[in-house]
């Protein structure tokens, strides 16, 4: 016999109570929340429009390294976003020809209703920069948030922020201080810098 929440299964059957969950919608506009999150976390730089990296939707926060940018302009080094080309930069015989990184990525943000999606989006970037997800304050009333979200976010070194009743207000539900690696020592880190550099110049 199948029973579903809130529906009787027979004349004498018990009625399972419908599961009550709080409203978990993020306030809008999202770009204001992203700016507020970067300010709260002390991330220096520009909050760029959302883009998809490694199949994940994120909002980068980065700053231009002016000296390196000026050098690249003089030498004609535009952003290189072809990954195959960037892969050659780690070859010992080509290291002298690699252009200097022109951006410093402060962090990656994910804004959404569900912590699982947010964590999956930003966790891969936590080794290169700060990573944080912004969730609606409605999640604070969910057992899943307390039992699973915070422990997994801590494991992946992702900061958890929640909205407040105030417009564009945010609270830190849990902080993280990831052990970062230099992005210039790996192909992924080098390519990531170039993609963000291109996006920053476009803006």
PDB file of C-alpha atoms in Angstrom:
ATOM      1  CA  UNK A   1       0.000   0.000   0.000  1.00  0.00           C
ATOM      2  CA  UNK A   2       1.360   3.389  -0.995  1.00  0.00           C
ATOM      3  CA  UNK A   3       0.885   6.414   1.170  1.00  0.00           C
ATOM      4  CA  UNK A   4       1.750   9.964   0.279  1.00  0.00           C
ATOM      5  CA  UNK A   5       2.035  12.992   2.567  1.00  0.00           C
ATOM      6  CA  UNK A   6      -1.233  14.748   3.211  1.00  0.00           C
ATOM      7  CA  UNK A   7      -3.450  12.066   1.655  1.00  0.00           C
ATOM      8  CA  UNK A   8      -5.558   9.342   3.259  1.00  0.00           C
ATOM      9  CA  UNK A   9      -5.042   5.813   1.989  1.00  0.00           C
ATOM     10  CA  UNK A  10      -8.317   4.378   3.227  1.00  0.00           C
ATOM     11  CA  UNK A  11     -11.244   4.936   5.540  1.00  0.00           C
ATOM     12  CA  UNK A  12      -9.258   3.919   8.632  1.00  0.00           C
ATOM     13  CA  UNK A  13      -5.753   4.773   7.408  1.00  0.00           C
ATOM     14  CA  UNK A  14      -3.634   7.357   9.098  1.00  0.00           C
ATOM     15  CA  UNK A  15      -3.015  10.558   7.247  1.00  0.00           C
ATOM     16  CA  UNK A  16       0.640  11.424   6.941  1.00  0.00           C
ATOM     17  CA  UNK A  17       1.135  15.136   7.591  1.00  0.00           C
ATOM     18  CA  UNK A  18       2.303  17.191   4.648  1.00  0.00           C
ATOM     19  CA  UNK A  19       5.911  18.266   5.081  1.00  0.00           C
ATOM     20  CA  UNK A  20       6.122  21.929   5.881  1.00  0.00           C
ATOM     21  CA  UNK A  21       9.158  23.736   4.504  1.00  0.00           C
ATOM     22  CA  UNK A  22       9.942  27.442   4.687  1.00  0.00           C
ATOM     23  CA  UNK A  23      10.147  29.627   1.629  1.00  0.00           C
ATOM     24  CA  UNK A  24      13.657  29.304   0.207  1.00  0.00           C
ATOM     25  CA  UNK A  25      13.621  31.799  -2.638  1.00  0.00           C
ATOM     26  CA  UNK A  26      16.521  34.204  -3.034  1.00  0.00           C
ATOM     27  CA  UNK A  27      15.657  37.892  -3.133  1.00  0.00           C
ATOM     28  CA  UNK A  28      16.444  39.746  -6.314  1.00  0.00           C
ATOM     29  CA  UNK A  29      18.385  41.143  -8.033  1.00  0.00           C
ATOM     30  CA  UNK A  30      21.126  38.550  -7.733  1.00  0.00           C
ATOM     31  CA  UNK A  31      23.905  40.923  -8.801  1.00  0.00           C
ATOM     32  CA  UNK A  32      23.308  43.030  -5.692  1.00  0.00           C
ATOM     33  CA  UNK A  33      23.716  39.964  -3.519  1.00  0.00           C
ATOM     34  CA  UNK A  34      26.968  39.097  -5.284  1.00  0.00           C
ATOM     35  CA  UNK A  35      28.400  42.564  -4.601  1.00  0.00           C
ATOM     36  CA  UNK A  36      27.261  42.391  -0.979  1.00  0.00           C
ATOM     37  CA  UNK A  37      28.868  38.959  -0.606  1.00  0.00           C
ATOM     38  CA  UNK A  38      32.200  40.127  -2.006  1.00  0.00           C
ATOM     39  CA  UNK A  39      32.166  43.127   0.340  1.00  0.00           C
ATOM     40  CA  UNK A  40      31.303  40.992   3.364  1.00  0.00           C
ATOM     41  CA  UNK A  41      34.097  38.540   2.574  1.00  0.00           C
ATOM     42  CA  UNK A  42      36.621  41.299   1.945  1.00  0.00           C
ATOM     43  CA  UNK A  43      37.344  40.120  -1.582  1.00  0.00           C
ATOM     44  CA  UNK A  44      39.159  42.791  -3.548  1.00  0.00           C
ATOM     45  CA  UNK A  45      38.262  43.378  -7.167  1.00  0.00           C
ATOM     46  CA  UNK A  46      35.351  43.547  -9.566  1.00  0.00           C
ATOM     47  CA  UNK A  47      32.269  41.345  -9.357  1.00  0.00           C
ATOM     48  CA  UNK A  48      31.976  40.011 -12.886  1.00  0.00           C
ATOM     49  CA  UNK A  49      28.844  38.677 -14.594  1.00  0.00           C
ATOM     50  CA  UNK A  50      28.081  35.006 -14.086  1.00  0.00           C
ATOM     51  CA  UNK A  51      29.697  32.544 -16.449  1.00  0.00           C
ATOM     52  CA  UNK A  52      29.943  28.796 -16.848  1.00  0.00           C
ATOM     53  CA  UNK A  53      33.272  27.153 -16.005  1.00  0.00           C
ATOM     54  CA  UNK A  54      33.738  23.375 -15.983  1.00  0.00           C
ATOM     55  CA  UNK A  55      29.988  23.126 -16.488  1.00  0.00           C
ATOM     56  CA  UNK A  56      29.293  25.110 -13.321  1.00  0.00           C
ATOM     57  CA  UNK A  57      27.591  28.500 -13.099  1.00  0.00           C
ATOM     58  CA  UNK A  58      29.661  30.858 -10.945  1.00  0.00           C
ATOM     59  CA  UNK A  59      30.232  34.556 -10.351  1.00  0.00           C
ATOM     60  CA  UNK A  60      33.937  35.473 -10.321  1.00  0.00           C
ATOM     61  CA  UNK A  61      35.427  38.278  -8.265  1.00  0.00           C
ATOM     62  CA  UNK A  62      38.823  39.391  -9.555  1.00  0.00           C
ATOM     63  CA  UNK A  63      41.148  42.350  -9.823  1.00  0.00           C
ATOM     64  CA  UNK A  64      43.367  43.446 -12.671  1.00  0.00           C
ATOM     65  CA  UNK A  65      47.131  43.352 -12.098  1.00  0.00           C
ATOM     66  CA  UNK A  66      47.873  46.650 -13.793  1.00  0.00           C
ATOM     67  CA  UNK A  67      51.613  46.176 -14.289  1.00  0.00           C
ATOM     68  CA  UNK A  68      51.159  42.780 -15.901  1.00  0.00           C
ATOM     69  CA  UNK A  69      48.252  44.051 -17.996  1.00  0.00           C
ATOM     70  CA  UNK A  70      50.384  46.954 -19.264  1.00  0.00           C
ATOM     71  CA  UNK A  71      53.219  44.566 -20.104  1.00  0.00           C
ATOM     72  CA  UNK A  72      50.900  42.282 -22.021  1.00  0.00           C
ATOM     73  CA  UNK A  73      49.498  45.207 -23.964  1.00  0.00           C
ATOM     74  CA  UNK A  74      53.012  46.255 -24.946  1.00  0.00           C
ATOM     75  CA  UNK A  75      53.985  42.746 -26.006  1.00  0.00           C
ATOM     76  CA  UNK A  76      50.676  42.002 -27.724  1.00  0.00           C
ATOM     77  CA  UNK A  77      49.668  39.190 -25.368  1.00  0.00           C
ATOM     78  CA  UNK A  78      45.869  39.047 -25.511  1.00  0.00           C
ATOM     79  CA  UNK A  79      44.025  36.606 -23.238  1.00  0.00           C
ATOM     80  CA  UNK A  80      44.587  33.018 -24.327  1.00  0.00           C
ATOM     81  CA  UNK A  81      41.479  30.953 -23.640  1.00  0.00           C
ATOM     82  CA  UNK A  82      42.308  27.977 -25.861  1.00  0.00           C
ATOM     83  CA  UNK A  83      43.131  25.296 -23.302  1.00  0.00           C
ATOM     84  CA  UNK A  84      45.346  23.345 -25.685  1.00  0.00           C
ATOM     85  CA  UNK A  85      47.543  26.418 -26.113  1.00  0.00           C
ATOM     86  CA  UNK A  86      47.696  27.029 -22.373  1.00  0.00           C
ATOM     87  CA  UNK A  87      48.764  23.412 -21.810  1.00  0.00           C
ATOM     88  CA  UNK A  88      52.036  24.194 -23.612  1.00  0.00           C
ATOM     89  CA  UNK A  89      52.877  26.857 -21.028  1.00  0.00           C
ATOM     90  CA  UNK A  90      54.034  24.257 -18.530  1.00  0.00           C
ATOM     91  CA  UNK A  91      56.564  22.793 -20.951  1.00  0.00           C
ATOM     92  CA  UNK A  92      60.078  23.640 -19.678  1.00  0.00           C
ATOM     93  CA  UNK A  93      61.250  24.848 -23.093  1.00  0.00           C
ATOM     94  CA  UNK A  94      58.368  27.372 -23.287  1.00  0.00           C
ATOM     95  CA  UNK A  95      58.263  28.769 -19.749  1.00  0.00           C
ATOM     96  CA  UNK A  96      60.230  31.863 -20.780  1.00  0.00           C
ATOM     97  CA  UNK A  97      57.546  32.710 -23.341  1.00  0.00           C
ATOM     98  CA  UNK A  98      54.579  32.471 -20.985  1.00  0.00           C
ATOM     99  CA  UNK A  99      52.848  35.857 -20.490  1.00  0.00           C
ATOM    100  CA  UNK A 100      52.493  37.053 -16.899  1.00  0.00           C
ATOM    101  CA  UNK A 101      49.103  36.494 -15.224  1.00  0.00           C
ATOM    102  CA  UNK A 102      47.150  39.734 -15.530  1.00  0.00           C
ATOM    103  CA  UNK A 103      44.406  39.055 -12.997  1.00  0.00           C
ATOM    104  CA  UNK A 104      44.197  37.943  -9.405  1.00  0.00           C
ATOM    105  CA  UNK A 105      41.071  35.916  -8.703  1.00  0.00           C
ATOM    106  CA  UNK A 106      39.755  36.742  -5.245  1.00  0.00           C
ATOM    107  CA  UNK A 107      36.932  34.252  -5.224  1.00  0.00           C
ATOM    108  CA  UNK A 108      34.057  32.433  -6.855  1.00  0.00           C
ATOM    109  CA  UNK A 109      30.443  32.813  -5.777  1.00  0.00           C
ATOM    110  CA  UNK A 110      27.383  30.688  -6.303  1.00  0.00           C
ATOM    111  CA  UNK A 111      23.866  32.008  -5.661  1.00  0.00           C
ATOM    112  CA  UNK A 112      20.967  29.624  -5.470  1.00  0.00           C
ATOM    113  CA  UNK A 113      18.132  28.059  -3.552  1.00  0.00           C
ATOM    114  CA  UNK A 114      19.780  24.720  -2.869  1.00  0.00           C
ATOM    115  CA  UNK A 115      23.044  24.192  -1.018  1.00  0.00           C
ATOM    116  CA  UNK A 116      23.907  21.037  -2.925  1.00  0.00           C
ATOM    117  CA  UNK A 117      23.893  22.911  -6.226  1.00  0.00           C
ATOM    118  CA  UNK A 118      25.834  25.812  -4.714  1.00  0.00           C
ATOM    119  CA  UNK A 119      28.473  23.555  -3.226  1.00  0.00           C
ATOM    120  CA  UNK A 120      28.906  21.580  -6.432  1.00  0.00           C
ATOM    121  CA  UNK A 121      29.337  24.852  -8.333  1.00  0.00           C
ATOM    122  CA  UNK A 122      32.090  26.488  -6.275  1.00  0.00           C
ATOM    123  CA  UNK A 123      33.914  23.611  -4.551  1.00  0.00           C
ATOM    124  CA  UNK A 124      36.241  22.891  -7.524  1.00  0.00           C
ATOM    125  CA  UNK A 125      37.598  26.450  -7.347  1.00  0.00           C
ATOM    126  CA  UNK A 126      38.409  26.428  -3.625  1.00  0.00           C
ATOM    127  CA  UNK A 127      41.983  25.317  -4.291  1.00  0.00           C
ATOM    128  CA  UNK A 128      42.723  28.399  -6.411  1.00  0.00           C
ATOM    129  CA  UNK A 129      40.738  31.160  -4.665  1.00  0.00           C
ATOM    130  CA  UNK A 130      38.095  31.843  -2.070  1.00  0.00           C
ATOM    131  CA  UNK A 131      34.802  30.046  -2.614  1.00  0.00           C
ATOM    132  CA  UNK A 132      31.406  30.891  -1.166  1.00  0.00           C
ATOM    133  CA  UNK A 133      27.749  30.138  -1.742  1.00  0.00           C
ATOM    134  CA  UNK A 134      24.837  32.453  -0.990  1.00  0.00           C
ATOM    135  CA  UNK A 135      21.633  30.785   0.167  1.00  0.00           C
ATOM    136  CA  UNK A 136      18.225  32.156   1.186  1.00  0.00           C
ATOM    137  CA  UNK A 137      17.661  32.491   4.916  1.00  0.00           C
ATOM    138  CA  UNK A 138      14.823  29.973   4.622  1.00  0.00           C
ATOM    139  CA  UNK A 139      17.363  27.139   4.603  1.00  0.00           C
ATOM    140  CA  UNK A 140      18.213  27.895   8.226  1.00  0.00           C
ATOM    141  CA  UNK A 141      15.011  26.147   9.252  1.00  0.00           C
ATOM    142  CA  UNK A 142      15.818  22.944   7.383  1.00  0.00           C
ATOM    143  CA  UNK A 143      17.371  19.987   9.175  1.00  0.00           C
ATOM    144  CA  UNK A 144      19.230  19.095   5.981  1.00  0.00           C
ATOM    145  CA  UNK A 145      21.069  22.402   6.169  1.00  0.00           C
ATOM    146  CA  UNK A 146      22.255  21.869   9.740  1.00  0.00           C
ATOM    147  CA  UNK A 147      22.969  18.160   9.373  1.00  0.00           C
ATOM    148  CA  UNK A 148      24.602  18.071   5.949  1.00  0.00           C
ATOM    149  CA  UNK A 149      25.292  21.450   4.369  1.00  0.00           C
ATOM    150  CA  UNK A 150      27.621  22.953   6.966  1.00  0.00           C
ATOM    151  CA  UNK A 151      29.762  19.866   7.454  1.00  0.00           C
ATOM    152  CA  UNK A 152      30.185  19.287   3.723  1.00  0.00           C
ATOM    153  CA  UNK A 153      30.919  22.945   3.040  1.00  0.00           C
ATOM    154  CA  UNK A 154      33.591  22.849   5.734  1.00  0.00           C
ATOM    155  CA  UNK A 155      35.088  19.718   4.209  1.00  0.00           C
ATOM    156  CA  UNK A 156      35.319  21.415   0.809  1.00  0.00           C
ATOM    157  CA  UNK A 157      36.507  24.735   2.330  1.00  0.00           C
ATOM    158  CA  UNK A 158      33.519  26.715   1.064  1.00  0.00           C
ATOM    159  CA  UNK A 159      32.069  29.650   3.014  1.00  0.00           C
ATOM    160  CA  UNK A 160      28.302  29.649   3.529  1.00  0.00           C
ATOM    161  CA  UNK A 161      26.378  32.940   3.468  1.00  0.00           C
ATOM    162  CA  UNK A 162      22.658  33.424   4.011  1.00  0.00           C
ATOM    163  CA  UNK A 163      20.415  36.345   3.217  1.00  0.00           C
ATOM    164  CA  UNK A 164      18.801  38.484   5.897  1.00  0.00           C
ATOM    165  CA  UNK A 165      15.528  40.336   6.174  1.00  0.00           C
ATOM    166  CA  UNK A 166      17.271  43.577   5.223  1.00  0.00           C
ATOM    167  CA  UNK A 167      17.620  44.401   1.544  1.00  0.00           C
ATOM    168  CA  UNK A 168      20.855  42.932   0.158  1.00  0.00           C
ATOM    169  CA  UNK A 169      21.808  41.915   3.700  1.00  0.00           C
ATOM    170  CA  UNK A 170      23.908  38.810   4.298  1.00  0.00           C
ATOM    171  CA  UNK A 171      25.109  36.821   7.289  1.00  0.00           C
ATOM    172  CA  UNK A 172      28.019  34.408   7.520  1.00  0.00           C
ATOM    173  CA  UNK A 173      26.598  31.040   8.494  1.00  0.00           C
ATOM    174  CA  UNK A 174      30.024  29.401   8.374  1.00  0.00           C
ATOM    175  CA  UNK A 175      33.446  30.651   7.289  1.00  0.00           C
ATOM    176  CA  UNK A 176      36.130  28.736   5.446  1.00  0.00           C
ATOM    177  CA  UNK A 177      39.809  29.477   4.928  1.00  0.00           C
ATOM    178  CA  UNK A 178      40.980  27.253   2.085  1.00  0.00           C
ATOM    179  CA  UNK A 179      44.615  26.301   1.664  1.00  0.00           C
ATOM    180  CA  UNK A 180      45.243  27.858  -1.733  1.00  0.00           C
ATOM    181  CA  UNK A 181      47.718  26.792  -4.379  1.00  0.00           C
ATOM    182  CA  UNK A 182      49.400  29.119  -6.848  1.00  0.00           C
ATOM    183  CA  UNK A 183      47.188  29.003  -9.968  1.00  0.00           C
ATOM    184  CA  UNK A 184      50.218  29.534 -12.212  1.00  0.00           C
ATOM    185  CA  UNK A 185      51.689  26.118 -11.376  1.00  0.00           C
ATOM    186  CA  UNK A 186      48.963  24.123 -13.118  1.00  0.00           C
ATOM    187  CA  UNK A 187      47.321  24.163 -16.520  1.00  0.00           C
ATOM    188  CA  UNK A 188      43.885  24.526 -14.947  1.00  0.00           C
ATOM    189  CA  UNK A 189      44.949  27.513 -12.873  1.00  0.00           C
ATOM    190  CA  UNK A 190      46.671  29.214 -15.798  1.00  0.00           C
ATOM    191  CA  UNK A 191      43.674  28.676 -18.069  1.00  0.00           C
ATOM    192  CA  UNK A 192      41.280  29.906 -15.397  1.00  0.00           C
ATOM    193  CA  UNK A 193      43.263  33.137 -15.072  1.00  0.00           C
ATOM    194  CA  UNK A 194      43.122  33.676 -18.816  1.00  0.00           C
ATOM    195  CA  UNK A 195      39.366  33.124 -19.004  1.00  0.00           C
ATOM    196  CA  UNK A 196      38.756  35.606 -16.187  1.00  0.00           C
ATOM    197  CA  UNK A 197      41.212  38.044 -17.801  1.00  0.00           C
ATOM    198  CA  UNK A 198      39.237  37.890 -21.051  1.00  0.00           C
ATOM    199  CA  UNK A 199      35.941  38.405 -19.220  1.00  0.00           C
ATOM    200  CA  UNK A 200      37.352  41.350 -17.282  1.00  0.00           C
ATOM    201  CA  UNK A 201      38.567  43.082 -20.444  1.00  0.00           C
ATOM    202  CA  UNK A 202      35.161  42.511 -22.062  1.00  0.00           C
ATOM    203  CA  UNK A 203      33.511  44.299 -19.151  1.00  0.00           C
TER     204      UNK A 203
END
